[in-house]
mmCIF file of C-alpha atoms and ligand atoms in Angstrom:
data_model
loop_
_atom_site.group_PDB
_atom_site.id
_atom_site.type_symbol
_atom_site.label_atom_id
_atom_site.label_comp_id
_atom_site.label_asym_id
_atom_site.label_seq_id
_atom_site.Cartn_x
_atom_site.Cartn_y
_atom_site.Cartn_z
ATOM 1 C CA MET D 1 -18.953 6.972 -10.494
ATOM 2 C CA SER D 2 -19.225 10.499 -12.143
ATOM 3 C CA MET D 3 -19.783 12.378 -9.104
ATOM 4 C CA LEU D 4 -17.136 10.648 -7.166
ATOM 5 C CA LEU D 5 -14.387 13.463 -7.163
ATOM 6 C CA THR D 6 -12.242 12.762 -4.279
ATOM 7 C CA ILE D 7 -10.808 9.848 -2.348
ATOM 8 C CA ASP D 8 -13.120 10.913 0.446
ATOM 9 C CA ASP D 9 -16.121 10.708 -1.877
ATOM 10 C CA LEU D 10 -15.192 7.119 -2.452
ATOM 11 C CA LYS D 11 -14.621 6.693 1.293
ATOM 12 C CA GLN D 12 -18.033 7.658 2.047
ATOM 13 C CA ARG D 13 -19.709 5.469 -0.699
ATOM 14 C CA ALA D 14 -17.658 2.465 0.702
ATOM 15 C CA ARG D 15 -18.867 3.111 4.076
ATOM 16 C CA GLN D 16 -22.244 2.796 2.801
ATOM 17 C CA ARG D 17 -21.766 -0.454 0.816
ATOM 18 C CA VAL D 18 -19.202 -2.538 2.746
ATOM 19 C CA PRO D 19 -20.269 -4.168 6.325
ATOM 20 C CA LYS D 20 -18.942 -2.199 9.192
ATOM 21 C CA MET D 21 -16.693 -4.778 10.296
ATOM 22 C CA PHE D 22 -14.633 -4.883 7.013
ATOM 23 C CA PHE D 23 -14.877 -1.101 6.335
ATOM 24 C CA ASP D 24 -13.512 -0.595 9.859
ATOM 25 C CA TYR D 25 -10.732 -2.966 9.267
ATOM 26 C CA ALA D 26 -9.554 -0.957 6.558
ATOM 27 C CA ASP D 27 -9.965 2.269 8.158
ATOM 28 C CA SER D 28 -8.364 1.748 11.461
ATOM 29 C CA GLY D 29 -5.124 2.133 13.071
ATOM 30 C CA ALA D 30 -3.418 0.452 16.309
ATOM 31 C CA LEU D 31 -4.500 1.614 19.789
ATOM 32 C CA THR D 32 -5.113 5.484 19.955
ATOM 33 C CA GLU D 33 -4.646 5.688 16.142
ATOM 34 C CA SER D 34 -2.254 8.558 16.535
ATOM 35 C CA THR D 35 0.116 7.495 13.834
ATOM 36 C CA TYR D 36 -2.802 6.731 11.531
ATOM 37 C CA ARG D 37 -4.079 10.421 11.822
ATOM 38 C CA ALA D 38 -0.493 11.672 11.622
ATOM 39 C CA ASN D 39 0.171 9.993 8.425
ATOM 40 C CA GLU D 40 -2.460 12.165 6.764
ATOM 41 C CA GLU D 41 -2.153 15.303 8.705
ATOM 42 C CA ASP D 42 1.658 15.869 8.068
ATOM 43 C CA PHE D 43 0.979 15.623 4.446
ATOM 44 C CA SER D 44 -0.921 18.891 4.366
ATOM 45 C CA LYS D 45 1.985 20.586 6.387
ATOM 46 C CA ILE D 46 4.063 20.303 3.349
ATOM 47 C CA LYS D 47 3.597 23.320 0.930
ATOM 48 C CA LEU D 48 4.133 23.256 -2.690
ATOM 49 C CA ARG D 49 6.013 26.199 -4.654
ATOM 50 C CA GLN D 50 3.613 27.694 -7.272
ATOM 51 C CA ARG D 51 5.254 28.821 -10.561
ATOM 52 C CA VAL D 52 3.939 30.602 -13.365
ATOM 53 C CA LEU D 53 4.372 31.441 -17.064
ATOM 54 C CA VAL D 54 6.019 28.151 -17.622
ATOM 55 C CA ASP D 55 5.268 25.843 -20.703
ATOM 56 C CA MET D 56 2.943 23.334 -19.275
ATOM 57 C CA THR D 57 2.261 21.291 -22.537
ATOM 58 C CA ASN D 58 3.232 17.722 -23.112
ATOM 59 C CA ARG D 59 3.366 16.541 -19.406
ATOM 60 C CA SER D 60 4.286 13.050 -18.265
ATOM 61 C CA LEU D 61 3.681 11.055 -15.178
ATOM 62 C CA ALA D 62 5.467 7.836 -16.628
ATOM 63 C CA SER D 63 8.465 6.647 -14.630
ATOM 64 C CA THR D 64 9.761 3.479 -13.191
ATOM 65 C CA MET D 65 9.803 1.528 -9.955
ATOM 66 C CA ILE D 66 12.555 -1.108 -9.353
ATOM 67 C CA GLY D 67 13.075 -0.661 -12.956
ATOM 68 C CA GLU D 68 9.545 -1.534 -14.071
ATOM 69 C CA PRO D 69 7.676 1.093 -16.246
ATOM 70 C CA VAL D 70 4.748 2.511 -14.536
ATOM 71 C CA SER D 71 2.033 4.946 -16.052
ATOM 72 C CA MET D 72 2.593 6.973 -12.723
ATOM 73 C CA PRO D 73 4.844 6.055 -9.767
ATOM 74 C CA VAL D 74 2.053 4.833 -7.608
ATOM 75 C CA ALA D 75 1.539 1.026 -6.723
ATOM 76 C CA LEU D 76 -1.392 -0.686 -4.927
ATOM 77 C CA ALA D 77 -0.301 -1.674 -1.735
ATOM 78 C CA PRO D 78 -0.695 -5.214 -0.151
ATOM 79 C CA THR D 79 -3.716 -5.144 2.090
ATOM 80 C CA GLY D 80 -5.158 -7.906 3.937
ATOM 81 C CA SER D 81 -8.692 -9.216 3.584
ATOM 82 C CA THR D 82 -9.220 -7.337 0.320
ATOM 83 C CA GLY D 83 -11.750 -9.655 -1.150
ATOM 84 C CA MET D 84 -14.065 -8.725 1.855
ATOM 85 C CA GLN D 85 -14.368 -5.186 0.832
ATOM 86 C CA HIS D 86 -15.941 -6.603 -2.356
ATOM 87 C CA ALA D 87 -16.292 -10.032 -3.778
ATOM 88 C CA ASP D 88 -13.276 -11.174 -5.685
ATOM 89 C CA GLY D 89 -11.496 -7.956 -4.611
ATOM 90 C CA GLU D 90 -7.905 -8.730 -5.165
ATOM 91 C CA MET D 91 -8.516 -10.185 -8.593
ATOM 92 C CA LEU D 92 -10.461 -7.048 -9.746
ATOM 93 C CA ALA D 93 -7.871 -4.629 -8.138
ATOM 94 C CA ALA D 94 -5.200 -6.490 -9.935
ATOM 95 C CA GLN D 95 -6.967 -5.972 -13.193
ATOM 96 C CA ALA D 96 -7.759 -2.540 -12.602
ATOM 97 C CA ALA D 97 -3.882 -1.790 -11.923
ATOM 98 C CA GLU D 98 -2.745 -3.907 -14.771
ATOM 99 C CA GLU D 99 -5.064 -1.807 -17.184
ATOM 100 C CA PHE D 100 -3.878 1.496 -15.524
ATOM 101 C CA GLY D 101 -0.384 0.464 -15.727
ATOM 102 C CA VAL D 102 0.613 0.619 -12.068
ATOM 103 C CA PRO D 103 1.901 -2.350 -10.016
ATOM 104 C CA PHE D 104 -0.652 -4.344 -7.826
ATOM 105 C CA THR D 105 0.848 -6.010 -4.822
ATOM 106 C CA LEU D 106 -0.886 -9.165 -3.422
ATOM 107 C CA SER D 107 -0.803 -9.701 0.374
ATOM 108 C CA THR D 108 -0.092 -13.013 2.045
ATOM 109 C CA MET D 109 -3.238 -12.381 3.957
ATOM 110 C CA SER D 110 -5.444 -12.045 0.810
ATOM 111 C CA ILE D 111 -8.734 -13.519 0.261
ATOM 112 C CA CYS D 112 -8.043 -14.651 -3.462
ATOM 113 C CA SER D 113 -5.083 -16.655 -3.721
ATOM 114 C CA ILE D 114 -1.816 -16.033 -5.816
ATOM 115 C CA GLU D 115 -3.171 -18.459 -8.134
ATOM 116 C CA ASP D 116 -6.576 -16.688 -8.366
ATOM 117 C CA VAL D 117 -4.859 -13.261 -9.390
ATOM 118 C CA ALA D 118 -2.523 -14.856 -11.707
ATOM 119 C CA SER D 119 -5.537 -16.638 -13.648
ATOM 120 C CA VAL D 120 -7.050 -13.158 -14.318
ATOM 121 C CA THR D 121 -3.958 -11.007 -15.071
ATOM 122 C CA LYS D 122 -1.621 -10.850 -18.059
ATOM 123 C CA LYS D 123 1.295 -8.938 -16.807
ATOM 124 C CA PRO D 124 3.214 -9.797 -13.691
ATOM 125 C CA PHE D 125 2.235 -8.642 -10.150
ATOM 126 C CA TRP D 126 4.188 -8.233 -6.830
ATOM 127 C CA PHE D 127 3.695 -10.276 -3.946
ATOM 128 C CA GLN D 128 3.977 -9.448 -0.446
ATOM 129 C CA LEU D 129 5.438 -12.125 2.158
ATOM 130 C CA TYR D 130 4.798 -12.427 5.779
ATOM 131 C CA VAL D 131 7.223 -14.753 7.402
ATOM 132 C CA MET D 132 5.468 -17.467 9.422
ATOM 133 C CA THR D 133 7.303 -19.789 12.123
ATOM 134 C CA ASP D 134 6.284 -22.768 9.553
ATOM 135 C CA LYS D 135 9.210 -22.266 7.263
ATOM 136 C CA ASP D 136 8.030 -25.033 4.638
ATOM 137 C CA PHE D 137 4.824 -22.954 4.208
ATOM 138 C CA VAL D 138 6.958 -19.915 3.658
ATOM 139 C CA LEU D 139 9.145 -21.540 1.152
ATOM 140 C CA ASN D 140 6.183 -22.855 -0.536
ATOM 141 C CA LEU D 141 4.609 -19.498 -0.512
ATOM 142 C CA ILE D 142 7.725 -18.229 -2.456
ATOM 143 C CA ASP D 143 7.593 -20.868 -4.901
ATOM 144 C CA ARG D 144 4.190 -20.288 -5.670
ATOM 145 C CA ALA D 145 4.921 -16.766 -6.298
ATOM 146 C CA LYS D 146 7.762 -17.639 -8.530
ATOM 147 C CA ALA D 147 5.490 -20.215 -10.415
ATOM 148 C CA ALA D 148 2.764 -17.159 -10.671
ATOM 149 C CA LYS D 149 5.607 -15.193 -12.406
ATOM 150 C CA CYS D 150 5.388 -12.377 -9.777
ATOM 151 C CA SER D 151 8.081 -9.990 -10.624
ATOM 152 C CA ALA D 152 9.003 -8.566 -7.149
ATOM 153 C CA LEU D 153 8.825 -10.018 -3.505
ATOM 154 C CA VAL D 154 7.571 -7.274 -0.976
ATOM 155 C CA LEU D 155 9.012 -8.681 2.493
ATOM 156 C CA THR D 156 6.994 -7.060 5.445
ATOM 157 C CA LEU D 157 9.415 -6.350 8.237
ATOM 158 C CA ASP D 158 6.968 -4.519 10.656
ATOM 159 C CA LEU D 159 4.573 -7.253 11.548
ATOM 160 C CA GLN D 160 6.520 -9.838 13.757
ATOM 161 C CA ILE D 161 3.638 -9.254 16.279
ATOM 162 C CA LEU D 162 0.360 -7.709 15.647
ATOM 163 C CA ALA D 163 -0.668 -4.509 17.336
ATOM 164 C CA GLN D 164 -4.277 -4.433 18.438
ATOM 165 C CA ARG D 165 -6.719 -2.300 16.442
ATOM 166 C CA HIS D 166 -9.683 -1.950 18.723
ATOM 167 C CA LYS D 167 -12.251 -1.699 16.223
ATOM 168 C CA ASP D 168 -11.557 -5.161 15.085
ATOM 169 C CA VAL D 169 -11.866 -6.445 18.536
ATOM 170 C CA ARG D 170 -15.202 -4.792 19.171
ATOM 171 C CA ASN D 171 -16.480 -5.629 15.735
ATOM 172 C CA GLY D 172 -15.561 -9.437 16.401
ATOM 173 C CA LEU D 173 -13.726 -9.568 12.908
ATOM 174 C CA THR D 174 -13.540 -12.652 11.008
ATOM 175 C CA ALA D 175 -13.629 -13.622 7.269
ATOM 176 C CA PRO D 176 -16.291 -14.506 6.185
ATOM 177 C CA PRO D 177 -18.466 -12.883 9.134
ATOM 178 C CA LYS D 178 -20.029 -14.903 11.744
ATOM 179 C CA MET D 179 -23.650 -15.390 11.524
ATOM 180 C CA THR D 180 -24.561 -13.412 14.496
ATOM 181 C CA ILE D 181 -27.691 -11.174 14.641
ATOM 182 C CA PRO D 182 -26.056 -7.802 14.417
ATOM 183 C CA ASN D 183 -23.916 -9.190 11.446
ATOM 184 C CA ILE D 184 -26.955 -10.497 9.642
ATOM 185 C CA ILE D 185 -28.587 -7.153 9.971
ATOM 186 C CA ASP D 186 -25.341 -5.132 8.871
ATOM 187 C CA MET D 187 -25.365 -7.338 5.718
ATOM 188 C CA ALA D 188 -28.884 -7.195 5.066
ATOM 189 C CA ILE D 189 -28.798 -3.628 4.488
ATOM 190 C CA ARG D 190 -25.882 -4.091 2.041
ATOM 191 C CA PRO D 191 -27.411 -6.239 -0.638
ATOM 192 C CA GLY D 192 -24.873 -5.486 -3.398
ATOM 193 C CA TRP D 193 -22.097 -6.727 -1.142
ATOM 194 C CA CYS D 194 -24.116 -9.765 -0.051
ATOM 195 C CA LEU D 195 -24.991 -10.887 -3.518
ATOM 196 C CA GLY D 196 -21.350 -10.646 -4.567
ATOM 197 C CA MET D 197 -20.358 -12.823 -1.614
ATOM 198 C CA PHE D 198 -22.845 -15.243 -2.318
ATOM 199 C CA GLY D 199 -21.778 -15.404 -6.052
ATOM 200 C CA THR D 200 -18.009 -16.258 -5.267
ATOM 201 C CA LYS D 201 -16.362 -19.225 -3.608
ATOM 202 C CA ARG D 202 -13.334 -16.916 -2.414
ATOM 203 C CA ARG D 203 -14.580 -16.214 1.353
ATOM 204 C CA THR D 204 -11.444 -16.886 3.370
ATOM 205 C CA PHE D 205 -7.729 -16.632 3.254
ATOM 206 C CA ARG D 206 -6.720 -18.686 0.043
ATOM 207 C CA ASN D 207 -3.272 -18.181 0.236
ATOM 208 C CA ILE D 208 -3.299 -20.128 3.444
ATOM 209 C CA VAL D 209 -6.255 -22.367 3.905
ATOM 210 C CA GLY D 210 -5.222 -25.785 2.268
ATOM 211 C CA HIS D 211 -1.703 -24.973 2.011
ATOM 212 C CA ALA D 212 -0.470 -24.553 5.637
ATOM 213 C CA LYS D 213 -0.359 -27.624 7.895
ATOM 214 C CA ASP D 214 -3.316 -28.232 9.876
ATOM 215 C CA VAL D 215 -5.216 -25.127 8.686
ATOM 216 C CA LYS D 216 -8.593 -26.281 7.354
ATOM 217 C CA ASP D 217 -10.412 -23.257 8.257
ATOM 218 C CA LEU D 218 -8.981 -19.810 9.182
ATOM 219 C CA SER D 219 -11.548 -17.107 10.065
ATOM 220 C CA SER D 220 -9.552 -14.788 12.238
ATOM 221 C CA LEU D 221 -6.706 -12.840 10.936
ATOM 222 C CA SER D 222 -5.551 -11.740 14.253
ATOM 223 C CA ALA D 223 -5.581 -15.407 15.832
ATOM 224 C CA TRP D 224 -3.623 -16.604 13.012
ATOM 225 C CA THR D 225 -1.061 -13.798 13.013
ATOM 226 C CA ASN D 226 -0.632 -14.259 16.848
ATOM 227 C CA GLU D 227 -0.049 -18.030 16.376
ATOM 228 C CA GLN D 228 1.880 -18.099 13.194
ATOM 229 C CA PHE D 229 4.032 -14.975 12.479
ATOM 230 C CA ASP D 230 7.517 -15.213 13.406
ATOM 231 C CA PRO D 231 8.312 -13.010 16.222
ATOM 232 C CA LYS D 232 12.228 -13.716 15.762
ATOM 233 C CA LEU D 233 12.559 -12.452 12.306
ATOM 234 C CA SER D 234 15.972 -11.258 11.586
ATOM 235 C CA TRP D 235 18.247 -9.778 8.995
ATOM 236 C CA LYS D 236 19.569 -13.214 8.605
ATOM 237 C CA ASP D 237 15.924 -14.435 7.328
ATOM 238 C CA VAL D 238 16.284 -11.485 4.913
ATOM 239 C CA GLU D 239 19.371 -13.141 3.537
ATOM 240 C CA TRP D 240 17.689 -16.689 2.872
ATOM 241 C CA ILE D 241 14.501 -15.302 1.733
ATOM 242 C CA LYS D 242 16.397 -13.164 -0.793
ATOM 243 C CA GLU D 243 18.387 -16.079 -1.995
ATOM 244 C CA ARG D 244 15.358 -18.512 -2.226
ATOM 245 C CA TRP D 245 13.406 -15.700 -4.265
ATOM 246 C CA GLY D 246 16.271 -14.773 -6.553
ATOM 247 C CA GLY D 247 14.324 -11.811 -8.004
ATOM 248 C CA LYS D 248 13.631 -8.269 -7.213
ATOM 249 C CA LEU D 249 13.299 -7.588 -3.329
ATOM 250 C CA ILE D 250 11.451 -4.732 -1.726
ATOM 251 C CA LEU D 251 11.741 -4.438 2.209
ATOM 252 C CA LYS D 252 8.563 -2.855 3.556
ATOM 253 C CA GLY D 253 8.261 -1.277 6.970
ATOM 254 C CA ILE D 254 11.379 0.988 7.393
ATOM 255 C CA LEU D 255 11.078 3.852 9.594
ATOM 256 C CA ASP D 256 14.461 4.540 10.838
ATOM 257 C CA LYS D 257 17.425 5.772 9.417
ATOM 258 C CA GLU D 258 19.688 3.038 11.063
ATOM 259 C CA ASP D 259 17.478 0.243 9.896
ATOM 260 C CA ALA D 260 17.510 1.881 6.428
ATOM 261 C CA VAL D 261 21.286 1.721 6.405
ATOM 262 C CA MET D 262 20.939 -2.040 7.257
ATOM 263 C CA ALA D 263 18.217 -2.529 4.606
ATOM 264 C CA ALA D 264 20.849 -0.704 1.939
ATOM 265 C CA LYS D 265 23.425 -3.348 2.986
ATOM 266 C CA SER D 266 21.060 -6.140 2.466
ATOM 267 C CA GLY D 267 21.170 -5.954 -1.316
ATOM 268 C CA ALA D 268 17.391 -5.566 -1.639
ATOM 269 C CA ASP D 269 16.320 -3.402 -4.593
ATOM 270 C CA ALA D 270 14.064 -1.142 -2.732
ATOM 271 C CA ILE D 271 12.671 -0.013 0.759
ATOM 272 C CA ILE D 272 9.246 1.098 1.511
ATOM 273 C CA VAL D 273 9.224 3.812 4.249
ATOM 274 C CA SER D 274 6.096 2.838 6.101
ATOM 275 C CA ASN D 275 4.750 2.224 9.498
ATOM 276 C CA HIS D 276 2.111 -0.253 8.223
ATOM 277 C CA GLY D 277 -0.534 2.684 7.740
ATOM 278 C CA GLY D 278 -0.562 3.523 11.408
ATOM 279 C CA ARG D 279 -1.502 -0.036 12.072
ATOM 280 C CA GLN D 280 1.557 -1.237 14.083
ATOM 281 C CA LEU D 281 3.431 1.152 16.388
ATOM 282 C CA ASP D 282 1.251 3.788 17.874
ATOM 283 C CA GLY D 283 3.154 6.870 18.626
ATOM 284 C CA ALA D 284 5.670 6.260 15.612
ATOM 285 C CA PRO D 285 6.169 9.386 13.272
ATOM 286 C CA SER D 286 4.325 9.427 10.086
ATOM 287 C CA SER D 287 6.007 8.059 6.891
ATOM 288 C CA ILE D 288 6.265 11.398 5.257
ATOM 289 C CA SER D 289 7.750 13.270 8.260
ATOM 290 C CA VAL D 290 10.662 10.439 8.135
ATOM 291 C CA LEU D 291 11.037 10.054 4.359
ATOM 292 C CA GLU D 292 13.386 12.951 3.781
ATOM 293 C CA GLU D 293 16.045 11.845 6.438
ATOM 294 C CA ILE D 294 15.839 8.407 5.160
ATOM 295 C CA ALA D 295 16.050 9.345 1.669
ATOM 296 C CA ASP D 296 18.944 11.652 2.096
ATOM 297 C CA GLY D 297 20.655 9.150 4.270
ATOM 298 C CA VAL D 298 20.491 6.035 1.790
ATOM 299 C CA GLY D 299 18.845 7.257 -1.301
ATOM 300 C CA ASP D 300 21.832 6.602 -3.581
ATOM 301 C CA LYS D 301 22.332 3.194 -2.224
ATOM 302 C CA ILE D 302 18.669 1.745 -2.669
ATOM 303 C CA GLU D 303 15.528 2.813 -4.180
ATOM 304 C CA ILE D 304 13.224 4.568 -1.874
ATOM 305 C CA HIS D 305 9.374 4.063 -1.782
ATOM 306 C CA MET D 306 6.771 5.165 0.741
ATOM 307 C CA ASP D 307 3.443 4.651 2.067
ATOM 308 C CA GLY D 308 1.005 5.898 4.566
ATOM 309 C CA GLY D 309 -1.410 8.735 4.419
ATOM 310 C CA ILE D 310 -1.656 9.433 0.763
ATOM 311 C CA ARG D 311 -4.995 10.609 -0.074
ATOM 312 C CA SER D 312 -4.430 12.726 -3.262
ATOM 313 C CA GLY D 313 -2.366 13.424 -6.196
ATOM 314 C CA GLN D 314 -0.730 16.314 -4.318
ATOM 315 C CA ASP D 315 0.407 13.992 -1.554
ATOM 316 C CA VAL D 316 2.011 11.751 -4.229
ATOM 317 C CA LEU D 317 4.007 14.796 -5.432
ATOM 318 C CA ARG D 318 4.984 15.697 -2.070
ATOM 319 C CA ALA D 319 6.523 12.285 -1.213
ATOM 320 C CA LEU D 320 8.293 12.386 -4.743
ATOM 321 C CA CYS D 321 9.668 15.691 -4.024
ATOM 322 C CA LEU D 322 10.896 14.425 -0.589
ATOM 323 C CA GLY D 323 12.870 11.550 -2.258
ATOM 324 C CA ALA D 324 10.598 8.694 -2.981
ATOM 325 C CA LYS D 325 10.685 7.119 -6.394
ATOM 326 C CA GLY D 326 7.289 5.567 -5.982
ATOM 327 C CA VAL D 327 4.665 5.480 -3.554
ATOM 328 C CA TYR D 328 1.903 2.954 -2.529
ATOM 329 C CA ILE D 329 -1.848 3.504 -1.862
ATOM 330 C CA GLY D 330 -3.788 1.088 0.199
ATOM 331 C CA ARG D 331 -6.897 2.649 1.867
ATOM 332 C CA PRO D 332 -7.531 4.980 -1.291
ATOM 333 C CA PHE D 333 -7.761 1.776 -3.549
ATOM 334 C CA LEU D 334 -9.903 -0.103 -0.779
ATOM 335 C CA TYR D 335 -12.380 2.737 -0.909
ATOM 336 C CA GLY D 336 -12.843 2.626 -4.589
ATOM 337 C CA LEU D 337 -13.286 -1.343 -4.407
ATOM 338 C CA GLY D 338 -15.849 -1.194 -1.667
ATOM 339 C CA ALA D 339 -17.381 1.638 -3.386
ATOM 340 C CA GLY D 340 -17.579 0.091 -6.704
ATOM 341 C CA GLY D 341 -15.490 -2.835 -7.557
ATOM 342 C CA LYS D 342 -12.955 -2.872 -10.281
ATOM 343 C CA ALA D 343 -14.431 0.415 -11.668
ATOM 344 C CA GLY D 344 -14.090 2.121 -8.241
ATOM 345 C CA VAL D 345 -10.462 1.070 -8.275
ATOM 346 C CA THR D 346 -9.889 2.774 -11.581
ATOM 347 C CA THR D 347 -11.679 5.737 -10.289
ATOM 348 C CA ALA D 348 -9.239 5.863 -7.317
ATOM 349 C CA LEU D 349 -6.402 5.808 -9.842
ATOM 350 C CA GLU D 350 -7.969 8.434 -12.141
ATOM 351 C CA ILE D 351 -8.617 10.830 -9.283
ATOM 352 C CA ILE D 352 -5.030 10.647 -8.258
ATOM 353 C CA ARG D 353 -3.690 10.712 -11.640
ATOM 354 C CA LYS D 354 -5.573 13.898 -12.619
ATOM 355 C CA GLU D 355 -4.548 15.607 -9.359
ATOM 356 C CA LEU D 356 -1.081 14.827 -9.882
ATOM 357 C CA ASP D 357 -0.951 15.982 -13.249
ATOM 358 C CA THR D 358 -2.556 19.276 -12.591
ATOM 359 C CA THR D 359 -0.335 19.844 -9.244
ATOM 360 C CA LEU D 360 2.919 18.963 -11.375
ATOM 361 C CA ALA D 361 1.752 21.423 -14.088
ATOM 362 C CA LEU D 362 1.064 24.188 -11.436
ATOM 363 C CA CYS D 363 4.302 23.799 -9.809
ATOM 364 C CA GLY D 364 6.020 24.559 -13.148
ATOM 365 C CA LYS D 365 7.164 20.986 -14.144
ATOM 366 C CA ARG D 366 6.113 18.756 -17.020
ATOM 367 C CA ASP D 367 7.834 15.392 -16.274
ATOM 368 C CA ILE D 368 7.080 13.619 -12.832
ATOM 369 C CA ARG D 369 10.833 12.496 -12.734
ATOM 370 C CA GLU D 370 12.051 15.890 -12.221
ATOM 371 C CA ALA D 371 10.177 16.126 -8.644
ATOM 372 C CA GLY D 372 12.614 17.398 -6.315
ATOM 373 C CA LYS D 373 12.979 19.562 -3.289
ATOM 374 C CA ASP D 374 12.997 22.805 -5.378
ATOM 375 C CA MET D 375 9.331 22.468 -5.896
ATOM 376 C CA LEU D 376 8.615 22.839 -2.152
ATOM 377 C CA TYR D 377 7.940 26.143 -0.309
ATOM 378 C CA ARG D 378 10.152 25.977 2.432
ATOM 379 C CA PRO D 379 11.500 29.404 3.379
ATOM 380 C CA ASP D 380 12.907 27.946 6.739
ATOM 381 C CA ARG D 381 14.898 25.529 4.516
ATOM 382 C CA PRO D 382 16.407 27.189 1.452
ATOM 383 C CA LEU D 383 18.002 25.232 -1.044
ATOM 384 C CA PRO D 384 21.653 25.619 -1.365
ATOM 385 C CA ALA D 385 22.326 28.963 -3.659
ATOM 386 C CA GLU D 386 23.452 26.773 -6.686
ATOM 387 C CA LYS D 387 20.608 24.389 -6.704
ATOM 388 C CA ARG D 388 18.189 27.024 -6.569
ATOM 389 C CA LYS D 389 19.809 29.094 -9.260
ATOM 390 C CA ALA D 390 19.804 25.795 -11.196
ATOM 391 C CA ALA D 391 16.091 24.894 -10.797
ATOM 392 C CA THR D 392 15.054 28.628 -11.415
ATOM 393 C CA ALA D 393 17.062 28.504 -14.849
ATOM 394 C CA LYS D 394 15.284 25.140 -15.755
ATOM 395 C CA ALA D 395 11.953 26.393 -15.094
ATOM 396 C CA GLY D 396 12.522 29.552 -16.960
ATOM 397 C CA LYS D 397 13.866 27.887 -20.201
HETATM 398 C C1 GLV H 401 -2.259 -6.690 7.617
HETATM 399 O O1 GLV H 401 -1.378 -6.435 6.856
HETATM 400 C C2 GLV H 401 -2.951 -5.716 8.598
HETATM 401 O O2 GLV H 401 -2.511 -4.696 8.655
HETATM 402 O O3 GLV H 401 -3.971 -5.901 9.134
#
């Protein structure tokens, strides 16, 4: 992994190693993909303020997310079909995150089950919940997450119906892939991936198959979603889910200030400012472009997290400066996983840590918890005089 220096390097390696249908599943957005692209592009518009001759020794990236200590405020996002990027992908990514000291979030639509991940980890992980029309199944999932000692439930709000990702339709996405001639050829040129898949029994959606009524086999995520996800999901559901769960609750998929106000009133512990990685409402603004407005609006009432478009440590810092207490990476860790399994996920985290550390220092700070708007170069939006004075005095001390 030594010459893999950027998240993009991992992406290119993953493209070689992962069958096209699964690489494309991760690397796609809804419809025209305009929001998917905006998530990344809008980060580079945010300029950081370079400071010099400031003591840069003894730096710390340690922080907390929903009160849990993290070695840096970067969690692994819940991502569907992760065990198709690499055999046993969720188990490997969870182990890499645990060793690194950052949270891992298991998706409902994972290949490895809650129990699989619990069997290879020592510390609690987070579980992401989709709400299905079959409420017994949902209650059972919540209870399984409790039994596995998950320390937070991440409730996704922005996928009541599934937006089309054209690449998945064109590729005929299923897990495991159907044995068509193009798929056989595609897999045959990726022997490492195939060996891994032959060596594991985890090849379908194990949180669901054998647990949900009448589901003996489930190969298509989109067919399942279209039939089973609850299009009537409402704030009332958030109440009963919160009550049944009884632990830390994170609401994922808030992109609008009015929804953020409702989320803050719901008693949840945190929200994730998110457009589902540009995979749902095509045409929605990027997550980073609405973060500040939401954080300024409700940030004293609920902890703010964000995801979407983070590809570097600089991006992490930008999001923290604009009001996020923590961020999530999805595709960056998936590229690492596809490129090199558990070691690849660790490499993705290391790349981001190194970039974050250097960037923090060159902005004149030593403690990530000090990240704030005073670290951004925004001549058109000067900080109020007293805040600027305080920030300058602090940097010069
Ligand atoms: C599932 O969460 C997806 O975005 O495909």
